[in-house]
Amino acid sequence: MNPIDQILESKIVAIVRLDTYDRAIDVAQALVAGGINVLEFTLTGRGAIEAISAVRGALGDAACVGVGTVLQQEEAAAAIDAGAQFVVTPALRKPVIAACVNRNILALSGGFTPTELLEAHEAGAALVKLFPARQGGPNYLKDVLAPLPFLKIVPTGGVSTANARDFLAAGAVALGIGGNLIAKPVVAAGAFDQITAAAREYVAAVQG
């Protein structure tokens, strides 16, 4: 199954944003054990590129692994070379989208306004990330999709177990979930069973 189909099927992209990724495999295994198999390692932490390669090697087809917070096309290229199966930007970054299109890699481009989301789509981003989703909530998403129903939008930032179904009901095709799912103190404590439990809660919330 290709990355976009995996995202559309699972409806959850787990955003792993840590200061360092020395426990990346443990985090990935905990998420997969909880039923979430689409993982995004952000470039804001040290060792993200190495983490992508390590997780791909350790988990194989059990996880779909991507890179997040990509701002430059060179960053996208390095992550793809390391095995990233999709690339996520926090804002509309057309050079990054183009770099992904040239490599036949899924781009999930960030945007907030209807103009930004539409431009990302037209530039080649098969999925567009509404960020920060907490600013507008499900009603804003619904309003954006009314005139632009062809957009495949993934709300990110502020998605919780309480509002996950509301975002999906408003038209989201999947949800990006980060700090509410993978908390830095939990990783630091090695309490990976808590990540598995949180993943199960999100899977249950999404499935309704």
Short mmCIF file of C-alpha atoms in Angstrom, two decimals:
data_model
loop_
_atom_site.label_atom_id
_atom_site.label_comp_id
_atom_site.label_asym_id
_atom_site.label_seq_id
_atom_site.Cartn_x
_atom_site.Cartn_y
_atom_site.Cartn_z
CA MET A 1 0.00 0.00 0.00
CA ASN A 2 1.40 3.41 -0.93
CA PRO A 3 1.75 6.18 1.69
CA ILE A 4 -1.31 8.20 0.70
CA ASP A 5 -3.52 5.11 0.86
CA GLN A 6 -2.07 4.21 4.26
CA ILE A 7 -2.81 7.68 5.58
CA LEU A 8 -6.33 7.70 4.20
CA GLU A 9 -6.98 4.27 5.67
CA SER A 10 -5.51 4.82 9.12
CA LYS A 11 -6.68 8.47 9.33
CA ILE A 12 -3.89 9.27 11.81
CA VAL A 13 -0.41 10.68 11.24
CA ALA A 14 1.57 10.47 14.48
CA ILE A 15 3.90 13.47 14.69
CA VAL A 16 7.01 12.61 16.68
CA ARG A 17 8.60 15.90 17.76
CA LEU A 18 11.42 15.30 20.22
CA ASP A 19 14.63 17.14 21.09
CA THR A 20 16.63 14.06 20.18
CA TYR A 21 15.64 10.80 18.51
CA ASP A 22 17.78 8.24 20.30
CA ARG A 23 14.60 6.37 21.32
CA ALA A 24 12.96 6.60 17.92
CA ILE A 25 12.61 2.85 17.44
CA ASP A 26 11.02 2.44 20.89
CA VAL A 27 8.55 5.23 20.14
CA ALA A 28 7.72 3.76 16.74
CA GLN A 29 7.17 0.29 18.16
CA ALA A 30 4.91 1.72 20.88
CA LEU A 31 2.79 3.57 18.33
CA VAL A 32 2.47 0.54 16.06
CA ALA A 33 1.51 -1.61 19.07
CA GLY A 34 -1.28 0.89 19.72
CA GLY A 35 -2.58 0.68 16.17
CA ILE A 36 -0.94 3.74 14.57
CA ASN A 37 1.41 2.90 11.72
CA VAL A 38 1.96 6.27 9.98
CA LEU A 39 4.78 8.16 11.69
CA GLU A 40 6.34 11.56 11.03
CA PHE A 41 9.71 12.49 12.54
CA THR A 42 10.23 16.25 12.54
CA LEU A 43 13.49 17.94 11.67
CA THR A 44 13.25 20.15 14.77
CA GLY A 45 15.04 17.44 16.76
CA ARG A 46 18.58 16.09 16.55
CA GLY A 47 19.02 12.89 14.59
CA ALA A 48 15.72 12.92 12.70
CA ILE A 49 17.25 11.73 9.42
CA GLU A 50 19.04 8.88 11.19
CA ALA A 51 15.83 8.01 13.03
CA ILE A 52 13.95 7.63 9.76
CA SER A 53 16.54 5.21 8.43
CA ALA A 54 16.67 3.27 11.70
CA VAL A 55 12.90 2.93 12.03
CA ARG A 56 12.52 1.86 8.41
CA GLY A 57 15.15 -0.80 8.99
CA ALA A 58 13.71 -2.01 12.29
CA LEU A 59 10.00 -2.01 11.44
CA GLY A 60 9.99 -2.56 7.70
CA ASP A 61 6.50 -2.58 6.24
CA ALA A 62 4.89 -2.41 9.69
CA ALA A 63 5.18 1.39 9.58
CA CYS A 64 4.95 4.15 6.99
CA VAL A 65 7.66 6.63 7.95
CA GLY A 66 7.87 10.26 6.89
CA VAL A 67 9.70 13.47 7.73
CA GLY A 68 8.15 16.67 9.07
CA THR A 69 8.89 20.37 9.50
CA VAL A 70 10.68 20.42 6.15
CA LEU A 71 11.45 23.94 4.92
CA GLN A 72 14.14 23.41 2.28
CA GLN A 73 14.28 21.14 -0.75
CA GLU A 74 17.73 19.94 0.36
CA GLU A 75 16.19 18.71 3.61
CA ALA A 76 13.52 16.85 1.68
CA ALA A 77 16.14 15.21 -0.53
CA ALA A 78 18.23 14.07 2.45
CA ALA A 79 15.21 12.59 4.19
CA ILE A 80 14.02 10.80 1.05
CA ASP A 81 17.51 9.39 0.56
CA ALA A 82 17.31 8.08 4.13
CA GLY A 83 14.03 6.31 3.40
CA ALA A 84 11.29 8.86 4.12
CA GLN A 85 8.08 7.77 2.41
CA PHE A 86 6.37 11.15 2.68
CA VAL A 87 7.38 14.74 3.39
CA VAL A 88 5.47 17.27 5.51
CA THR A 89 5.90 21.04 5.59
CA PRO A 90 4.44 23.40 8.22
CA ALA A 91 3.71 26.08 5.62
CA LEU A 92 3.35 26.45 1.87
CA ARG A 93 6.83 25.60 0.56
CA LYS A 94 6.60 25.15 -3.20
CA PRO A 95 10.28 24.19 -3.72
CA VAL A 96 9.83 21.35 -1.22
CA ILE A 97 6.66 20.19 -2.97
CA ALA A 98 8.50 20.26 -6.31
CA ALA A 99 11.38 18.23 -4.86
CA CYS A 100 8.89 15.59 -3.74
CA VAL A 101 7.04 15.53 -7.06
CA ASN A 102 10.36 15.04 -8.87
CA ARG A 103 11.10 12.01 -6.69
CA ASN A 104 7.54 10.64 -6.83
CA ILE A 105 7.21 11.09 -3.06
CA LEU A 106 4.01 12.16 -1.30
CA ALA A 107 4.07 15.80 -0.19
CA LEU A 108 1.80 16.91 2.64
CA SER A 109 2.02 20.69 2.55
CA GLY A 110 0.95 22.97 5.33
CA GLY A 111 -1.31 25.98 4.88
CA PHE A 112 -4.02 27.85 6.72
CA THR A 113 -5.95 30.10 4.37
CA PRO A 114 -8.02 28.77 1.46
CA THR A 115 -5.50 30.40 -0.91
CA GLU A 116 -2.52 28.64 0.69
CA LEU A 117 -4.25 25.27 0.76
CA LEU A 118 -5.33 25.59 -2.87
CA GLU A 119 -1.87 26.69 -4.00
CA ALA A 120 -0.32 23.72 -2.22
CA HIS A 121 -2.73 21.39 -3.98
CA GLU A 122 -2.06 22.96 -7.37
CA ALA A 123 1.71 22.73 -6.77
CA GLY A 124 1.43 18.97 -6.39
CA ALA A 125 0.70 18.26 -2.72
CA ALA A 126 -1.73 15.35 -2.78
CA LEU A 127 -2.62 16.08 0.85
CA VAL A 128 -2.72 19.51 2.47
CA LYS A 129 -2.23 20.13 6.17
CA LEU A 130 -4.51 22.67 7.83
CA PHE A 131 -2.20 24.20 10.43
CA PRO A 132 -2.74 25.31 13.12
CA ALA A 133 -6.13 23.61 13.11
CA ARG A 134 -6.96 24.78 16.63
CA GLN A 135 -7.32 28.35 15.35
CA GLY A 136 -10.40 27.63 13.30
CA GLY A 137 -11.60 24.26 14.49
CA PRO A 138 -13.93 21.90 12.61
CA ASN A 139 -16.27 24.71 11.51
CA TYR A 140 -13.42 26.52 9.72
CA LEU A 141 -12.46 23.28 7.96
CA LYS A 142 -16.06 22.80 6.85
CA ASP A 143 -16.19 26.36 5.51
CA VAL A 144 -12.96 25.89 3.53
CA LEU A 145 -14.19 22.66 1.97
CA ALA A 146 -17.53 24.11 0.89
CA PRO A 147 -16.06 25.82 -2.22
CA LEU A 148 -12.99 23.53 -2.41
CA PRO A 149 -14.39 20.03 -1.83
CA PHE A 150 -11.59 18.34 -3.80
CA LEU A 151 -8.95 19.23 -1.21
CA LYS A 152 -7.76 16.33 0.94
CA ILE A 153 -7.17 18.13 4.22
CA VAL A 154 -5.32 16.83 7.27
CA PRO A 155 -5.93 19.12 10.29
CA THR A 156 -2.90 19.35 12.57
CA GLY A 157 -2.30 21.26 15.79
CA GLY A 158 -4.87 20.98 18.55
CA VAL A 159 -6.43 17.65 17.53
CA SER A 160 -7.54 15.68 20.58
CA THR A 161 -9.56 12.56 21.32
CA ALA A 162 -12.45 14.91 22.14
CA ASN A 163 -12.56 16.67 18.75
CA ALA A 164 -11.12 14.04 16.40
CA ARG A 165 -14.53 12.85 15.22
CA ASP A 166 -15.68 16.46 14.76
CA PHE A 167 -12.80 17.18 12.38
CA LEU A 168 -13.51 14.00 10.40
CA ALA A 169 -17.22 14.82 10.27
CA ALA A 170 -16.32 18.27 8.92
CA GLY A 171 -14.51 16.64 6.01
CA ALA A 172 -10.94 15.88 7.12
CA VAL A 173 -9.42 12.84 5.41
CA ALA A 174 -6.95 12.23 8.26
CA LEU A 175 -5.58 13.91 11.38
CA GLY A 176 -2.08 14.96 12.41
CA ILE A 177 -1.53 14.32 16.12
CA GLY A 178 1.62 15.24 17.99
CA GLY A 179 2.10 16.40 21.57
CA ASN A 180 -1.22 14.96 22.76
CA LEU A 181 0.01 11.53 21.65
CA ILE A 182 3.79 11.53 22.15
CA ALA A 183 4.74 13.64 25.17
CA LYS A 184 8.43 14.39 25.71
CA PRO A 185 8.37 13.56 29.47
CA VAL A 186 6.83 10.16 28.70
CA VAL A 187 9.60 9.35 26.22
CA ALA A 188 12.27 10.62 28.63
CA ALA A 189 10.88 8.32 31.32
CA GLY A 190 10.82 5.35 28.96
CA ALA A 191 7.10 4.88 29.64
CA PHE A 192 6.37 3.60 26.16
CA ASP A 193 3.32 1.68 27.36
CA GLN A 194 1.70 5.08 27.92
CA ILE A 195 2.28 5.95 24.26
CA THR A 196 0.70 2.65 23.24
CA ALA A 197 -2.29 3.37 25.47
CA ALA A 198 -2.66 6.90 24.06
CA ALA A 199 -2.45 5.53 20.52
CA ARG A 200 -5.26 3.08 21.25
CA GLU A 201 -7.39 5.93 22.60
CA TYR A 202 -6.90 7.94 19.42
CA VAL A 203 -7.63 4.94 17.20
CA ALA A 204 -10.85 4.36 19.15
CA ALA A 205 -11.79 8.05 18.88
CA VAL A 206 -11.24 8.07 15.12
CA GLN A 207 -13.18 4.88 14.59
CA GLY A 208 -16.02 6.27 16.70
#
